[in-house]
mmCIF file of C-alpha atoms and ligand atoms in Angstrom:
data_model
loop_
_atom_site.group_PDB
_atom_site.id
_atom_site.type_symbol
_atom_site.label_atom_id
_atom_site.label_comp_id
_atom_site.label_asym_id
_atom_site.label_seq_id
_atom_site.Cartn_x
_atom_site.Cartn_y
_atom_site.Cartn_z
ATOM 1 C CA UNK A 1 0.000 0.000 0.000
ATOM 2 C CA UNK A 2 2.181 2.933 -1.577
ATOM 3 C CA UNK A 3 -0.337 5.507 -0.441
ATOM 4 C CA UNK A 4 0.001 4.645 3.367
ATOM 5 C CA UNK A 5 3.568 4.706 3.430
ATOM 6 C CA UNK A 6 3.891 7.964 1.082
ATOM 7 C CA UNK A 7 1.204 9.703 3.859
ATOM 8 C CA UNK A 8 3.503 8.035 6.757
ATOM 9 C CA UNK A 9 6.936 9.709 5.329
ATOM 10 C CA UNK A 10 4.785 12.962 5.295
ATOM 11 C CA UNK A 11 3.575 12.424 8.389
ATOM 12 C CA UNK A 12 7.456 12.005 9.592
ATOM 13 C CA UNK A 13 8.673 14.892 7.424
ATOM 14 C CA UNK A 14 6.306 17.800 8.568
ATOM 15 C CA UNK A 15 7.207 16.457 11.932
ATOM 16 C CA UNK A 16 11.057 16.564 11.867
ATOM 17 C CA UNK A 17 10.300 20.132 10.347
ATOM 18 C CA UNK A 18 8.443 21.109 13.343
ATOM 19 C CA UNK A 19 11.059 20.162 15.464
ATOM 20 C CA UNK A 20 13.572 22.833 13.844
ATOM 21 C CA UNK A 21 10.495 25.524 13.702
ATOM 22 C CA UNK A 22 9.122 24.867 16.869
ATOM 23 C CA UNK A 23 11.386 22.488 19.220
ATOM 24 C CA UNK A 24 9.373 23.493 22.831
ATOM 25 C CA UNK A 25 6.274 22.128 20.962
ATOM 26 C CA UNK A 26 7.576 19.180 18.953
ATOM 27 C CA UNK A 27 9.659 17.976 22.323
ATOM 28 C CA UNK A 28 6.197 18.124 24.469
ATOM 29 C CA UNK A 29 4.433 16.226 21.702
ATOM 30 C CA UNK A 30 7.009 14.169 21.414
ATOM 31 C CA UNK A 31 6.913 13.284 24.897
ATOM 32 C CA UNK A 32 3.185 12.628 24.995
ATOM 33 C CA UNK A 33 3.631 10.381 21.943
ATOM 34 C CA UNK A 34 5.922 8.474 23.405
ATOM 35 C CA UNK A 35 4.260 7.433 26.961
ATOM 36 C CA UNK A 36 1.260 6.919 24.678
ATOM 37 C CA UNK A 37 3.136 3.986 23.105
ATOM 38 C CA UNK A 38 4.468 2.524 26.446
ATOM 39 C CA UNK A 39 1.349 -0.480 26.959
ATOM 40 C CA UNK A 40 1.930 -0.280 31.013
ATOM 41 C CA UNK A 41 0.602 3.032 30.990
ATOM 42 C CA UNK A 42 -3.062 2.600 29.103
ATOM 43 C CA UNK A 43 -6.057 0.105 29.301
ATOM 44 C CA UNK A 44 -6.673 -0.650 25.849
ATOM 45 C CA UNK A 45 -5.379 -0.241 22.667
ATOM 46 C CA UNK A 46 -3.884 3.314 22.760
ATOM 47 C CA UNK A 47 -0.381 1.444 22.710
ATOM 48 C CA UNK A 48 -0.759 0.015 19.496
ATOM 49 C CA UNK A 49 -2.710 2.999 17.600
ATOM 50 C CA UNK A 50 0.211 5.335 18.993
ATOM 51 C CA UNK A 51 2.631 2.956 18.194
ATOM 52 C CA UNK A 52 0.942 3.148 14.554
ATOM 53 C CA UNK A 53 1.347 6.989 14.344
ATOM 54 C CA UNK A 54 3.706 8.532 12.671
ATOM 55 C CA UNK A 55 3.687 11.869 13.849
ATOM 56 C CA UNK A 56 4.413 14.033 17.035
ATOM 57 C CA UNK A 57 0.924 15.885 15.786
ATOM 58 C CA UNK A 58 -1.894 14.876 17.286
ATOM 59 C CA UNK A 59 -4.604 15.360 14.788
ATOM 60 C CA UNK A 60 -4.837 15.192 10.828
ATOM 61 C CA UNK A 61 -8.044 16.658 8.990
ATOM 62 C CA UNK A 62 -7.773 15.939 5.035
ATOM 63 C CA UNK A 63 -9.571 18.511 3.366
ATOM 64 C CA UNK A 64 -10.295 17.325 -0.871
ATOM 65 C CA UNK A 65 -11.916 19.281 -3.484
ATOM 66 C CA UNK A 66 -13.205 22.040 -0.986
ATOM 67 C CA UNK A 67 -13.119 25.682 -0.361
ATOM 68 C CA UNK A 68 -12.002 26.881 2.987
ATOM 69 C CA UNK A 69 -14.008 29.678 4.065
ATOM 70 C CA UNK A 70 -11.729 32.428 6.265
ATOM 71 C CA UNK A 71 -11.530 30.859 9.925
ATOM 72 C CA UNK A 72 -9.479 30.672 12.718
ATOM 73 C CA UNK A 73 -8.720 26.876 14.767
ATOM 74 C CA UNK A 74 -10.834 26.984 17.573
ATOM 75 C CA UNK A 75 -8.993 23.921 19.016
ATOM 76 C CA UNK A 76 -5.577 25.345 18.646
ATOM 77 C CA UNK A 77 -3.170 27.448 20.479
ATOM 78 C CA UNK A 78 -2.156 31.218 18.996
ATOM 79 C CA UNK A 79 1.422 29.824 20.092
ATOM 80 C CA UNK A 80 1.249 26.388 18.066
ATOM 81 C CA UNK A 81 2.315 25.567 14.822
ATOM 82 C CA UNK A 82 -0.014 23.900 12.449
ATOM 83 C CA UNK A 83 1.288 22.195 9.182
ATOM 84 C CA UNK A 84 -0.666 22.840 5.894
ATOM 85 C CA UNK A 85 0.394 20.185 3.135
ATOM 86 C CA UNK A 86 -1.035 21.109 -0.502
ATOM 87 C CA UNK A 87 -1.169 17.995 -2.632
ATOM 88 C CA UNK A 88 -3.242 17.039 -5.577
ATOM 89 C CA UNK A 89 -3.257 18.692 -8.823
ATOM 90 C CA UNK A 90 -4.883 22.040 -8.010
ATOM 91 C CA UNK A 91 -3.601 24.629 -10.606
ATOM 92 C CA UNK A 92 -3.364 27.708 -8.431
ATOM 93 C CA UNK A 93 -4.302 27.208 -4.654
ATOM 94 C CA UNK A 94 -3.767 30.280 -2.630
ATOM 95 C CA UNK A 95 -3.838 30.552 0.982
ATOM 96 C CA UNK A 96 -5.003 34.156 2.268
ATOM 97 C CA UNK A 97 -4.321 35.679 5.368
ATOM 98 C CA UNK A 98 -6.879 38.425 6.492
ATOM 99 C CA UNK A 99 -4.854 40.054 9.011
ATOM 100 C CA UNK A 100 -2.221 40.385 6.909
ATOM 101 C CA UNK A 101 -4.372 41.457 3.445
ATOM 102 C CA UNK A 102 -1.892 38.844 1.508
ATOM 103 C CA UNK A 103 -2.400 35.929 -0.535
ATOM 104 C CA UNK A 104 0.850 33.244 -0.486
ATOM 105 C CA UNK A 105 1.227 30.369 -3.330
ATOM 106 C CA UNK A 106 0.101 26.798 -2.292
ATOM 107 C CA UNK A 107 1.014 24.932 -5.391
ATOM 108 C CA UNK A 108 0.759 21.090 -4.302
ATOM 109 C CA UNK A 109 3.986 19.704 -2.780
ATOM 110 C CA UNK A 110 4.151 23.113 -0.677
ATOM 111 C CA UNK A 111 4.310 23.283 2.979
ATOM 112 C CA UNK A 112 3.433 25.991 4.965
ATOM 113 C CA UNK A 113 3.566 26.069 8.955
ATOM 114 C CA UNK A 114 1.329 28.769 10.582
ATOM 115 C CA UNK A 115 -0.520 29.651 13.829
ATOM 116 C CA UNK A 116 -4.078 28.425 12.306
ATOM 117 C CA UNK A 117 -5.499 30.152 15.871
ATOM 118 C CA UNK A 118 -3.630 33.210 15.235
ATOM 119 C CA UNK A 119 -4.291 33.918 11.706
ATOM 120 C CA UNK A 120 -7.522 33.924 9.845
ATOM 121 C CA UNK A 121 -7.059 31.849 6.863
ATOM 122 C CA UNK A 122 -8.920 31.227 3.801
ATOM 123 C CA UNK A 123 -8.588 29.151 0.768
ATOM 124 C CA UNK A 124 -10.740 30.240 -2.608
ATOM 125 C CA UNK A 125 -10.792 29.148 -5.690
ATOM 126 C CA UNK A 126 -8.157 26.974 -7.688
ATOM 127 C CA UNK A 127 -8.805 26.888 -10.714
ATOM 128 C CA UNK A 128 -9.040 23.772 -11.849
ATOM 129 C CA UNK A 129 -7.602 20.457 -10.832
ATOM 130 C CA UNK A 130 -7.692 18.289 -7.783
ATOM 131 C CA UNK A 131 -7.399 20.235 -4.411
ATOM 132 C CA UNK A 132 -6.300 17.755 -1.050
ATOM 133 C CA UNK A 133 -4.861 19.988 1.742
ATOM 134 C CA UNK A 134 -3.545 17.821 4.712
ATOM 135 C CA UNK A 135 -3.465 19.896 7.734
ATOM 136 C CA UNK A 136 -2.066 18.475 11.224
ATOM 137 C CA UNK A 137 -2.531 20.119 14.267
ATOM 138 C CA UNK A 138 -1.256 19.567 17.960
ATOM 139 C CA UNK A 139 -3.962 19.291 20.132
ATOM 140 C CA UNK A 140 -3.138 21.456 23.365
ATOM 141 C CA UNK A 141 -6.289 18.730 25.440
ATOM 142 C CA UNK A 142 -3.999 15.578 25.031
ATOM 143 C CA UNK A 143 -0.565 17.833 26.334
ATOM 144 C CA UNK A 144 -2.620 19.151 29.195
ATOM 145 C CA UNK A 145 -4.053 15.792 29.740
ATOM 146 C CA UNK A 146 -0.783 15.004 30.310
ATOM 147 C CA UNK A 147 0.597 17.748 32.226
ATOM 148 C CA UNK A 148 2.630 19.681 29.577
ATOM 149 C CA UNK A 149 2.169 22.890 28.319
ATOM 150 C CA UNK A 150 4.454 24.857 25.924
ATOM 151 C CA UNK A 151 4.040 28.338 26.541
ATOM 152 C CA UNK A 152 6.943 29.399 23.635
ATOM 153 C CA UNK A 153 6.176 30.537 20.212
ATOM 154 C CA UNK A 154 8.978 29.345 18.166
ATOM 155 C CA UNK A 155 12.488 29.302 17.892
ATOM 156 C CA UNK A 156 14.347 31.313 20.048
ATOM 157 C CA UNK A 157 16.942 33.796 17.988
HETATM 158 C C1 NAG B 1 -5.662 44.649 0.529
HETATM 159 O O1 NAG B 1 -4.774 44.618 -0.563
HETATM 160 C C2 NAG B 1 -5.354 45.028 -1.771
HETATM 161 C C3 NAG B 1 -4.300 44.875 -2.855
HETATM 162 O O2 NAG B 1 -3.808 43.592 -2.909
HETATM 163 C C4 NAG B 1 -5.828 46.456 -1.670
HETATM 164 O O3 NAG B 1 -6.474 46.839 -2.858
HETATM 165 C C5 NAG B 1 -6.790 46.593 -0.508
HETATM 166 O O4 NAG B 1 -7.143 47.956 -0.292
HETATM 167 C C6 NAG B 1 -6.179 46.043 0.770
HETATM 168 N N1 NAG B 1 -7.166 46.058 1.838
HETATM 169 C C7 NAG B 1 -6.904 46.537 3.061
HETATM 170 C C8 NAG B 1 -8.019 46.426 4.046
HETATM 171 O O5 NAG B 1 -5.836 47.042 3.356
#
């Protein structure tokens, strides 16, 4: 199954880049991953799924052949780092940001990591071609659930 393993070494990739844009929030989602996959700690199965996931994000939404109407993540933290894959065959995807009154380039194969709390984003029209957006989120519930919190906002400079 090509397709599984392709979305797994995206899944690794857009982590590994977190952890260079945003190492406070990769390590404590890291962390969290990684008790999650120890089976003394759960009832259940939440070893194996965790063990099965290949990504320090915890939550994927793939988003195919749809406009994105200007929103911000109500799940998310203004501090957190979403990642925004573009795939498909859209011709020309654009991602707007309101706040900022600028449109960036989203041809598929681009990559683009962003507060999705922080910024109101928007996705119109394409023209033409196959739209799939994979966007992964860190869920701030299953850090707090486990007594992290990352309180940075990126890379210190
Ligand atoms: C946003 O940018 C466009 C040009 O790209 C400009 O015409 C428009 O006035 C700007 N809107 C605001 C609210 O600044």
């Amino acid at each position: 199954q090509l397709w599984l393993k392709r979305i797994a070494a995206l899944q690794l990739t857009v982590s590994l880049a977190l952890s260079a844009i945003h190492p406070d929030l990769f390590e404590a989602s890291r962390d969290v991953l990684e008790f999650c996959c120890k089976p003394d700690f759960h009832k259940g199965r939440t070893h194996e799924w965790a063990s099965r996931w290949n990504s320090v994000f915890s939550a994927l939404t793939v988003i195919c052949d749809r406009k994105t109407p200007p929103h911000t993540d109500s799940h998310g933290r203004t501090n957190y780092m979403d990642a925004l894959v573009s795939l498909g065959t859209a011709a020309k995807p654009k991602l707007f940001f309101k706040e900022l009154n600028a449109s960036f380039f989203y041809k598929p194969g681009t990559v683009l990591f962003f507060s999705g709390r922080g910024w109101t984003h928007e996705v119109g029209d394409w023209s033409g071609g196959q739209r799939v957006c994979y966007a992964s989120y860190v869920r701030p519930e299953i850090l707090e659930a486990h007594r992290s919190s990352v309180s940075g906002w990126s890379i210190r400079v």
